[in-house]
GROMACS .gro file of C-alpha atoms in nm:
model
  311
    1UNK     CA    1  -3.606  -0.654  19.871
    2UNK     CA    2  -3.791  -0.841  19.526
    3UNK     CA    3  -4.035  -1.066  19.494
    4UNK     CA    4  -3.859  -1.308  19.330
    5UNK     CA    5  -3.932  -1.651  19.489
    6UNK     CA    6  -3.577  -1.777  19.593
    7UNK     CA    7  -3.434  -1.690  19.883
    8UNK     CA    8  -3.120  -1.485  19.873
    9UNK     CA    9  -2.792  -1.637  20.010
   10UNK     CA   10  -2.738  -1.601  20.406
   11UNK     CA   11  -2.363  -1.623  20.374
   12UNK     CA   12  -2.299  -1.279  20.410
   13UNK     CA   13  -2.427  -1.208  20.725
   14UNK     CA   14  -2.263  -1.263  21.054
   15UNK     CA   15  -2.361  -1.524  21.332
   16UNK     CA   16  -2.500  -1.400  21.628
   17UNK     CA   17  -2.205  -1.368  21.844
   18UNK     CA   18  -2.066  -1.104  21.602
   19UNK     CA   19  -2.368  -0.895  21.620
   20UNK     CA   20  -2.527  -0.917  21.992
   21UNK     CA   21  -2.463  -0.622  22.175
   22UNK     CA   22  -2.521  -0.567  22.573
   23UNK     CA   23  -2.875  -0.475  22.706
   24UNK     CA   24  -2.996  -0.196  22.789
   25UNK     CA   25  -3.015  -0.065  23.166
   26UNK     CA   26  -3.395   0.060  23.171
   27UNK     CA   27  -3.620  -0.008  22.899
   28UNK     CA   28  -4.037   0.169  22.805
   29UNK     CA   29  -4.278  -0.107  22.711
   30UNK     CA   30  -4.583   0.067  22.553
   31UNK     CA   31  -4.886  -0.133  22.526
   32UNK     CA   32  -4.794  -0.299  22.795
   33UNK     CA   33  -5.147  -0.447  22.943
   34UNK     CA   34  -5.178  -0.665  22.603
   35UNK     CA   35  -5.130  -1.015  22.555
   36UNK     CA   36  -4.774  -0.975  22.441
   37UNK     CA   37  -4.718  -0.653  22.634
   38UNK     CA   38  -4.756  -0.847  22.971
   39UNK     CA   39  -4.510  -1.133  22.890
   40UNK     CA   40  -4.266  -0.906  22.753
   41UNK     CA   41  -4.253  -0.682  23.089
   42UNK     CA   42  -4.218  -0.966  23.302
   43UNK     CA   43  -3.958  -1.155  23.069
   44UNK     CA   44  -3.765  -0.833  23.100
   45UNK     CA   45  -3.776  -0.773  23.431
   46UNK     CA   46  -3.732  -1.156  23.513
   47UNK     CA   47  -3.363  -1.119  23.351
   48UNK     CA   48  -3.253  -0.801  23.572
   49UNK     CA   49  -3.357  -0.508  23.373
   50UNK     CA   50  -3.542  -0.178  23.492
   51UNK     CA   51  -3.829  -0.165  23.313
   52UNK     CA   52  -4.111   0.146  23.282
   53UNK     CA   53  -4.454  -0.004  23.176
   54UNK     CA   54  -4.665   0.208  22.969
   55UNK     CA   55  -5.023   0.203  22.848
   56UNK     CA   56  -5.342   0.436  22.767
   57UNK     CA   57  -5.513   0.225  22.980
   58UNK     CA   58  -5.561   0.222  23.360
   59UNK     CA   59  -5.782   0.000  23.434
   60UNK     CA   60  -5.567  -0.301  23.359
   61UNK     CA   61  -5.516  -0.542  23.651
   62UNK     CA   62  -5.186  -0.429  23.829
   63UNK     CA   63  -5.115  -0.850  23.897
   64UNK     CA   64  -5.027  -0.804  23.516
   65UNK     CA   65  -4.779  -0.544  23.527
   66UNK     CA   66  -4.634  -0.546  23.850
   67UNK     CA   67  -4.449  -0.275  23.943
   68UNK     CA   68  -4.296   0.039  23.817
   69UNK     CA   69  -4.622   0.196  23.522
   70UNK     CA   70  -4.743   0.509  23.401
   71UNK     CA   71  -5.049   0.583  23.205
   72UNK     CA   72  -4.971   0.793  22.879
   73UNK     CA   73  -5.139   0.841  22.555
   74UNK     CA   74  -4.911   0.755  22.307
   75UNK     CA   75  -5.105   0.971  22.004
   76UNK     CA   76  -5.016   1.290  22.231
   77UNK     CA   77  -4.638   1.372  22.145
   78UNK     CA   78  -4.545   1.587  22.462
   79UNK     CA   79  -4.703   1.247  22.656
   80UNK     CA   80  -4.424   1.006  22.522
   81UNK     CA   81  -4.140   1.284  22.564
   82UNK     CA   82  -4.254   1.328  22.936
   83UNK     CA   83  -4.294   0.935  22.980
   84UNK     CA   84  -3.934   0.849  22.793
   85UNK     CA   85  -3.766   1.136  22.911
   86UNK     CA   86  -3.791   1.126  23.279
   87UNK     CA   87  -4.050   1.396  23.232
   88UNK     CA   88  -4.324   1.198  23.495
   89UNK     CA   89  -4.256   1.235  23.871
   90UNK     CA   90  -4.105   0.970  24.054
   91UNK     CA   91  -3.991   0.847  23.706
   92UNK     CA   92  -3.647   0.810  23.526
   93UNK     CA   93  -3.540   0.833  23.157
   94UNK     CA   94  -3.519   0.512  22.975
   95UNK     CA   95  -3.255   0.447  22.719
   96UNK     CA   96  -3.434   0.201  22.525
   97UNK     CA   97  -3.773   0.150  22.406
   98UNK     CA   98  -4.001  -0.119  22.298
   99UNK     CA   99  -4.325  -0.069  22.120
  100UNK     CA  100  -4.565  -0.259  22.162
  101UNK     CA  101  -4.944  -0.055  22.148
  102UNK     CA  102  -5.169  -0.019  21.910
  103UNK     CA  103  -5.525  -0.092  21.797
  104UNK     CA  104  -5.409  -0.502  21.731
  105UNK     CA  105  -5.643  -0.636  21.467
  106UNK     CA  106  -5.782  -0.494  21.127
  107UNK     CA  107  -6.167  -0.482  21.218
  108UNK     CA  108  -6.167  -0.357  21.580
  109UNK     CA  109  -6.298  -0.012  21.446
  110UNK     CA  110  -6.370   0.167  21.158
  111UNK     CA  111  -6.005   0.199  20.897
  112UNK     CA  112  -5.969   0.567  20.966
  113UNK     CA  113  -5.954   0.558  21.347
  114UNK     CA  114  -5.708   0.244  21.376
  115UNK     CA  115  -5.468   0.429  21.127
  116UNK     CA  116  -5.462   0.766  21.267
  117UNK     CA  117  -5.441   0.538  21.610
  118UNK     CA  118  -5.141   0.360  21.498
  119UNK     CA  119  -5.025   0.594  21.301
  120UNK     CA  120  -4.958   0.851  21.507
  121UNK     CA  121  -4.850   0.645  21.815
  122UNK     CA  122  -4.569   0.508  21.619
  123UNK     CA  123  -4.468   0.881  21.449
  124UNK     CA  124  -4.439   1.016  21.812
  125UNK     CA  125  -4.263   0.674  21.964
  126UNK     CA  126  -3.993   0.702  21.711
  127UNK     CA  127  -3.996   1.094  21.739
  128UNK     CA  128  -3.951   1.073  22.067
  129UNK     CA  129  -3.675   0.836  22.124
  130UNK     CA  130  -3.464   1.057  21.831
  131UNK     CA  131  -3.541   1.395  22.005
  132UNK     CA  132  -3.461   1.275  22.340
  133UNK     CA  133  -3.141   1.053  22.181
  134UNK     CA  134  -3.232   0.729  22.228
  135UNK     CA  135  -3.065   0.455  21.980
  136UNK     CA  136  -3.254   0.152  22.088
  137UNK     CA  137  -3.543   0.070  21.917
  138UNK     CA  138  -3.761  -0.230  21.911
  139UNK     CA  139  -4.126  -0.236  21.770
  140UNK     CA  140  -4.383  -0.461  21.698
  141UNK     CA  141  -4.426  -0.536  21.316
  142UNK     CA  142  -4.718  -0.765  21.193
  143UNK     CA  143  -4.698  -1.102  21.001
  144UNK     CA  144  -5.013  -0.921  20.818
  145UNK     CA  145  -4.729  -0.752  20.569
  146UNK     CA  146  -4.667  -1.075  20.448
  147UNK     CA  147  -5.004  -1.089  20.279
  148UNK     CA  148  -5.190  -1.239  20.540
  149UNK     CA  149  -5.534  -1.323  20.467
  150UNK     CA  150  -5.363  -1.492  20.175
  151UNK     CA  151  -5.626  -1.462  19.980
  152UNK     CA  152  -5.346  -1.426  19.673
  153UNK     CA  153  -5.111  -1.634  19.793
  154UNK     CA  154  -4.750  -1.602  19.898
  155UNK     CA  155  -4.523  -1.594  19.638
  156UNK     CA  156  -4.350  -1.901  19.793
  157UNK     CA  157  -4.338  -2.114  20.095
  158UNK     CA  158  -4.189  -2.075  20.390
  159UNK     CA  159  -4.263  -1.703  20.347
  160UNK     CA  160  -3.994  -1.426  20.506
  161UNK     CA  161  -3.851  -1.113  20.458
  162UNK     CA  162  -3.710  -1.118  20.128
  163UNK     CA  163  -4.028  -0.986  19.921
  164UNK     CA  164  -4.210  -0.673  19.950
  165UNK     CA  165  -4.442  -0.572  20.226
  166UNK     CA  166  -4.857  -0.670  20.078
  167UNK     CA  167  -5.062  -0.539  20.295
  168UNK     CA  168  -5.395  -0.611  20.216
  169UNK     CA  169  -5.567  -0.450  20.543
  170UNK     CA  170  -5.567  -0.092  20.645
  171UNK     CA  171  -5.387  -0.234  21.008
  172UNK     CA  172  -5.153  -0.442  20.780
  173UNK     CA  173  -5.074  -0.113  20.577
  174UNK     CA  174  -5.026   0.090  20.862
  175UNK     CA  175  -4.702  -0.192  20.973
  176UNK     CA  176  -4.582  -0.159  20.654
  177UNK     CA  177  -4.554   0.212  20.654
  178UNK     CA  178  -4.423   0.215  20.994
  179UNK     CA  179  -4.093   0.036  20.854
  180UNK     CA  180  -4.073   0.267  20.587
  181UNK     CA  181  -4.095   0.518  20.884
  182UNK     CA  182  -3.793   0.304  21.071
  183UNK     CA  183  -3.585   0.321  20.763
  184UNK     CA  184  -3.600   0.729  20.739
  185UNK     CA  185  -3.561   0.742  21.107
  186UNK     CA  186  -3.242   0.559  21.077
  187UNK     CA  187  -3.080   0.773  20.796
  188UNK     CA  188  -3.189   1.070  20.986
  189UNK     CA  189  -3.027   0.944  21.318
  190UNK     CA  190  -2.712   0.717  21.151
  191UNK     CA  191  -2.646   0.524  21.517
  192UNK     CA  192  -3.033   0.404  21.591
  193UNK     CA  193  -3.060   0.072  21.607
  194UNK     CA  194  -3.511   0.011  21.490
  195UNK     CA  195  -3.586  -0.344  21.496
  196UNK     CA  196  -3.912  -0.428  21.395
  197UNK     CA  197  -4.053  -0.769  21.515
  198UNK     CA  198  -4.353  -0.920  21.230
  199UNK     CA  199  -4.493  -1.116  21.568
  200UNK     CA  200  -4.744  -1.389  21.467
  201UNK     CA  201  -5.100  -1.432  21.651
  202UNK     CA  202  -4.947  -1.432  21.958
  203UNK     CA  203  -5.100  -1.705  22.233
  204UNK     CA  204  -5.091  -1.739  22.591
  205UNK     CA  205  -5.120  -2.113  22.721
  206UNK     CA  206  -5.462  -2.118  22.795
  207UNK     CA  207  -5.521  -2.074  22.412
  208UNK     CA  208  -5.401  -2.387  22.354
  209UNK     CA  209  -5.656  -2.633  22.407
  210UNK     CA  210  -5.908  -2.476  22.116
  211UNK     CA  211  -5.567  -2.563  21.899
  212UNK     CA  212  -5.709  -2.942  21.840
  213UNK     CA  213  -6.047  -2.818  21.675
  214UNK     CA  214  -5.798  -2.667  21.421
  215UNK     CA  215  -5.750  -3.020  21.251
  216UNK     CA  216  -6.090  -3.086  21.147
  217UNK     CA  217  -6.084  -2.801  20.878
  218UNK     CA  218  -5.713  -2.678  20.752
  219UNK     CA  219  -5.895  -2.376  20.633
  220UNK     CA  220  -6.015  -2.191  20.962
  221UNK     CA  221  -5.616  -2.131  20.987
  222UNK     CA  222  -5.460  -2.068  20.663
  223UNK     CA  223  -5.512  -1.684  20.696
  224UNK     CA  224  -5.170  -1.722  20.859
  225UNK     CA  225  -5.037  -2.003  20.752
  226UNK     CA  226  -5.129  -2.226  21.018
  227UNK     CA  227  -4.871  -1.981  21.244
  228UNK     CA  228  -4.828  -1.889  21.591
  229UNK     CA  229  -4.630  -1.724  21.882
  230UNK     CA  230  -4.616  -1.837  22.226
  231UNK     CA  231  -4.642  -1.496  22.409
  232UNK     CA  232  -4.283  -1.603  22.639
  233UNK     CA  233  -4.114  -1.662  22.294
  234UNK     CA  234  -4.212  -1.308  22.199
  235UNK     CA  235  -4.087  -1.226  22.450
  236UNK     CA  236  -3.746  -1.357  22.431
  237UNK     CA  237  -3.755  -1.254  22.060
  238UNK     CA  238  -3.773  -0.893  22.214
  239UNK     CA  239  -3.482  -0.963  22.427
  240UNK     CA  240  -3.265  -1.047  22.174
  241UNK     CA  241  -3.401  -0.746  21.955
  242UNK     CA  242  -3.282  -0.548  22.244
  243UNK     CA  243  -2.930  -0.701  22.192
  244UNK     CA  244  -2.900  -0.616  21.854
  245UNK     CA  245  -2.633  -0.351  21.758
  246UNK     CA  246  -2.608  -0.334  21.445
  247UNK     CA  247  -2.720   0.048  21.369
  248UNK     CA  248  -3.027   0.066  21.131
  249UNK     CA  249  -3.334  -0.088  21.041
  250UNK     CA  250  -3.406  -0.414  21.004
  251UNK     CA  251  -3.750  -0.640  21.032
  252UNK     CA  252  -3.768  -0.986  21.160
  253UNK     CA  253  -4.056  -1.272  21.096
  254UNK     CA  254  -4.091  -1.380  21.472
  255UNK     CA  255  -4.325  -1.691  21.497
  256UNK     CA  256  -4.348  -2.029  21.641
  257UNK     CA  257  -4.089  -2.323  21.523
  258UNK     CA  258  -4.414  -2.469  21.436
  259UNK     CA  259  -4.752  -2.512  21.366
  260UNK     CA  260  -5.090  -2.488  21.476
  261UNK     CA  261  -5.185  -2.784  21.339
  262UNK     CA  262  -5.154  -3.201  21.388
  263UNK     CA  263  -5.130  -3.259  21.009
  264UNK     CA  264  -4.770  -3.164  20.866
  265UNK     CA  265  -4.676  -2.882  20.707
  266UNK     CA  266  -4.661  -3.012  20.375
  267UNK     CA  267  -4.951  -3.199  20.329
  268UNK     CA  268  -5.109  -2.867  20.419
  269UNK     CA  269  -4.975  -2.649  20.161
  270UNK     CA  270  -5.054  -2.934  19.916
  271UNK     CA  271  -5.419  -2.934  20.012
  272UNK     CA  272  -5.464  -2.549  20.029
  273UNK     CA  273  -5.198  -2.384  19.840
  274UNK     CA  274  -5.090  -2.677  19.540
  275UNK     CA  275  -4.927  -2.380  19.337
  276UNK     CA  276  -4.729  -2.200  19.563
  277UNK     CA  277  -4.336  -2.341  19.539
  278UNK     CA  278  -4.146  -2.470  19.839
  279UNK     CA  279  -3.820  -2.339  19.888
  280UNK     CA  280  -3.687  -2.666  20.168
  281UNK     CA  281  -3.800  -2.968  20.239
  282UNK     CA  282  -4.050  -2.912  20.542
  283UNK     CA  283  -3.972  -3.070  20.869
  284UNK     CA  284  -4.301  -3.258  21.017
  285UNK     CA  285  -4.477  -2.934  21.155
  286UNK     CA  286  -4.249  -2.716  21.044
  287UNK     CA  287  -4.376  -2.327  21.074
  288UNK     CA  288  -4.467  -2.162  20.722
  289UNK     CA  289  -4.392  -1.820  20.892
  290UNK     CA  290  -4.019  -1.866  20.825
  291UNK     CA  291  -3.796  -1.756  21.121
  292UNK     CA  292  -3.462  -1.862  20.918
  293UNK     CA  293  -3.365  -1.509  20.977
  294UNK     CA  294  -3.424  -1.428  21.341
  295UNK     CA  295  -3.234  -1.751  21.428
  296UNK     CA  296  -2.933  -1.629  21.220
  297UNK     CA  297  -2.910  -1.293  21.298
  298UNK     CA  298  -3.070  -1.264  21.668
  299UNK     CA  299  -3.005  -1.599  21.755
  300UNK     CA  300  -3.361  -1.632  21.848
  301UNK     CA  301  -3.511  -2.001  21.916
  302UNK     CA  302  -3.828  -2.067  22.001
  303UNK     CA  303  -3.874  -2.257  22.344
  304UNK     CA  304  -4.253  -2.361  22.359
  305UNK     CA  305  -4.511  -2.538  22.129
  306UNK     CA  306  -4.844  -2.578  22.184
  307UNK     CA  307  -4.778  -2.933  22.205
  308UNK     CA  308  -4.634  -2.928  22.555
  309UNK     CA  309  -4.978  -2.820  22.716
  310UNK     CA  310  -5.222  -3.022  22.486
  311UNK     CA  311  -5.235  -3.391  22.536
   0.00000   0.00000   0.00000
């Protein structure tokens, strides 16, 4: 990775086709009573897979997670071994995880208690799958490792992958650690497949009509760019992540194809961010969260926009 503002050539890597694997047969969703935890459980098991919903907490409403669930505490080690391992009664192994929980916004409590949250529920997730031998690995990154609040901003326009994790939160730091983390795991364990997802402020459709009030200020959203994710296209984003077979780790920008915003894309950057360099012409509402990647290599494609639901 650099931080030099010009995208690297794509020309190297493979399409899609080349690199999609076959899913897995039974799959552990931690977190699995959050916003994106819920869509992503029933977008699995919508397309025929066994999945084992996990989460800390039991008092979420079983309409959510329908079906097969087992409460664990992910920062207790022997927990997630017994939970992935077929170590629970009336439960069976999976052979591929996706992880989803943790404390999901710098803020929600003090620093030191959402990283040694976070922390060690990702140490014992990826722990886990390598003691028990899993090779399928898909997490939940942050778009916060881009820099988000942008305070400084980006070193360019769409932002993506190709410069070095800022974290400017202790959250945000704790997602940039974790695919440090990924990375080791994978040279330890040469045929894991970690795929971590940098999901956008993820939104279910009843979030969507606040997204007009957005236009009277371009401010109250350029903490992110003015980005999103519809929680189903997270979803499918983790779908194709679970596809992936191309062993070691790689991270993904997985947004919205656009906006939240009426105003276009680059009349917004000119207003807020005049310095920063554009590396394409924008389309209309173009996202600034650039998902060039994920369509190349995952063959991801967003399916929603807030636009659908807001007249």
């Amino acid at each position: 990775m650099s931080d030099s503002p010009t995208a690297p050539s794509s020309s190297s890597v493979p399409p899609p086709a080349d690199r999609a694997g076959a899913l897995p047969r039974r799959v552990a969703v931690t977190g699995a009573h959050g916003k994106l935890g819920r869509a992503v459980v029933t977008h699995l098991r919508a397309i025929g897979l066994d999945v084992l919903a996990i989460d800390r907490d039991p008092a979420g409403d079983p309409r959510d997670v329908p079906g097969e669930f087992v409460v664990a505490d992910l920062t207790d080690y022997g927990q997630v071994v017994e939970a992935f391992g077929g170590g629970v009664d009336e439960h069976d192994a999976v052979d591929a995880v996706v992880h989803l929980a943790a404390i999901p916004a710098p803020g929600m409590t003090t620093n030191a208690a959402t990283f040694a949250n976070n922390s060690a529920a990702t140490y014992n997730v990826f722990a886990a799958a390598r003691a028990l031998g899993i090779t399928t690995l898909v997490w939940a990154s942050s778009e916060t490792v881009l820099g988000l609040p942008f305070d400084t901003p980006p070193p360019y326009a769409p932002v993506d992958e190709e410069y070095a994790p800022r974290p400017e939160s202790t959250y945000s730091l704790n997602k940039a650690l974790e695919e440090e983390l990924a990375r080791h795991f994978c040279r330890w364990q040469p045929a894991l497949v970690a795929v971590g997802l940098r999901f956008s402020n993820v939104m279910d459709v009843e979030d969507y009509a606040q997204f007009p009030s957005f236009d009277a200020d371009p401010q109250l959203r350029r903490w992110n760019l003015w980005g999103y994710i519809d929680a189903r296209d997270g979803a499918q984003a983790v779908e194709k992540a679970l596809a992936h077979d191309v062993p070691g780790a790689d991270v993904f920008v997985i947004a919205n194809a656009d906006t939240v915003m009426s105003r276009s894309s680059a009349s917004l950057m000119a207003e807020v961010y005049p310095d920063v360099p554009l590396t394409k012409e924008l389309g209309e509402h173009e996202t600034l969260l650039g998902i060039d990647k994920a369509r190349r290599v995952l063959g991801y494609e967003p399916r929603h926009s807030w636009r659908d639901h807001v007249g």
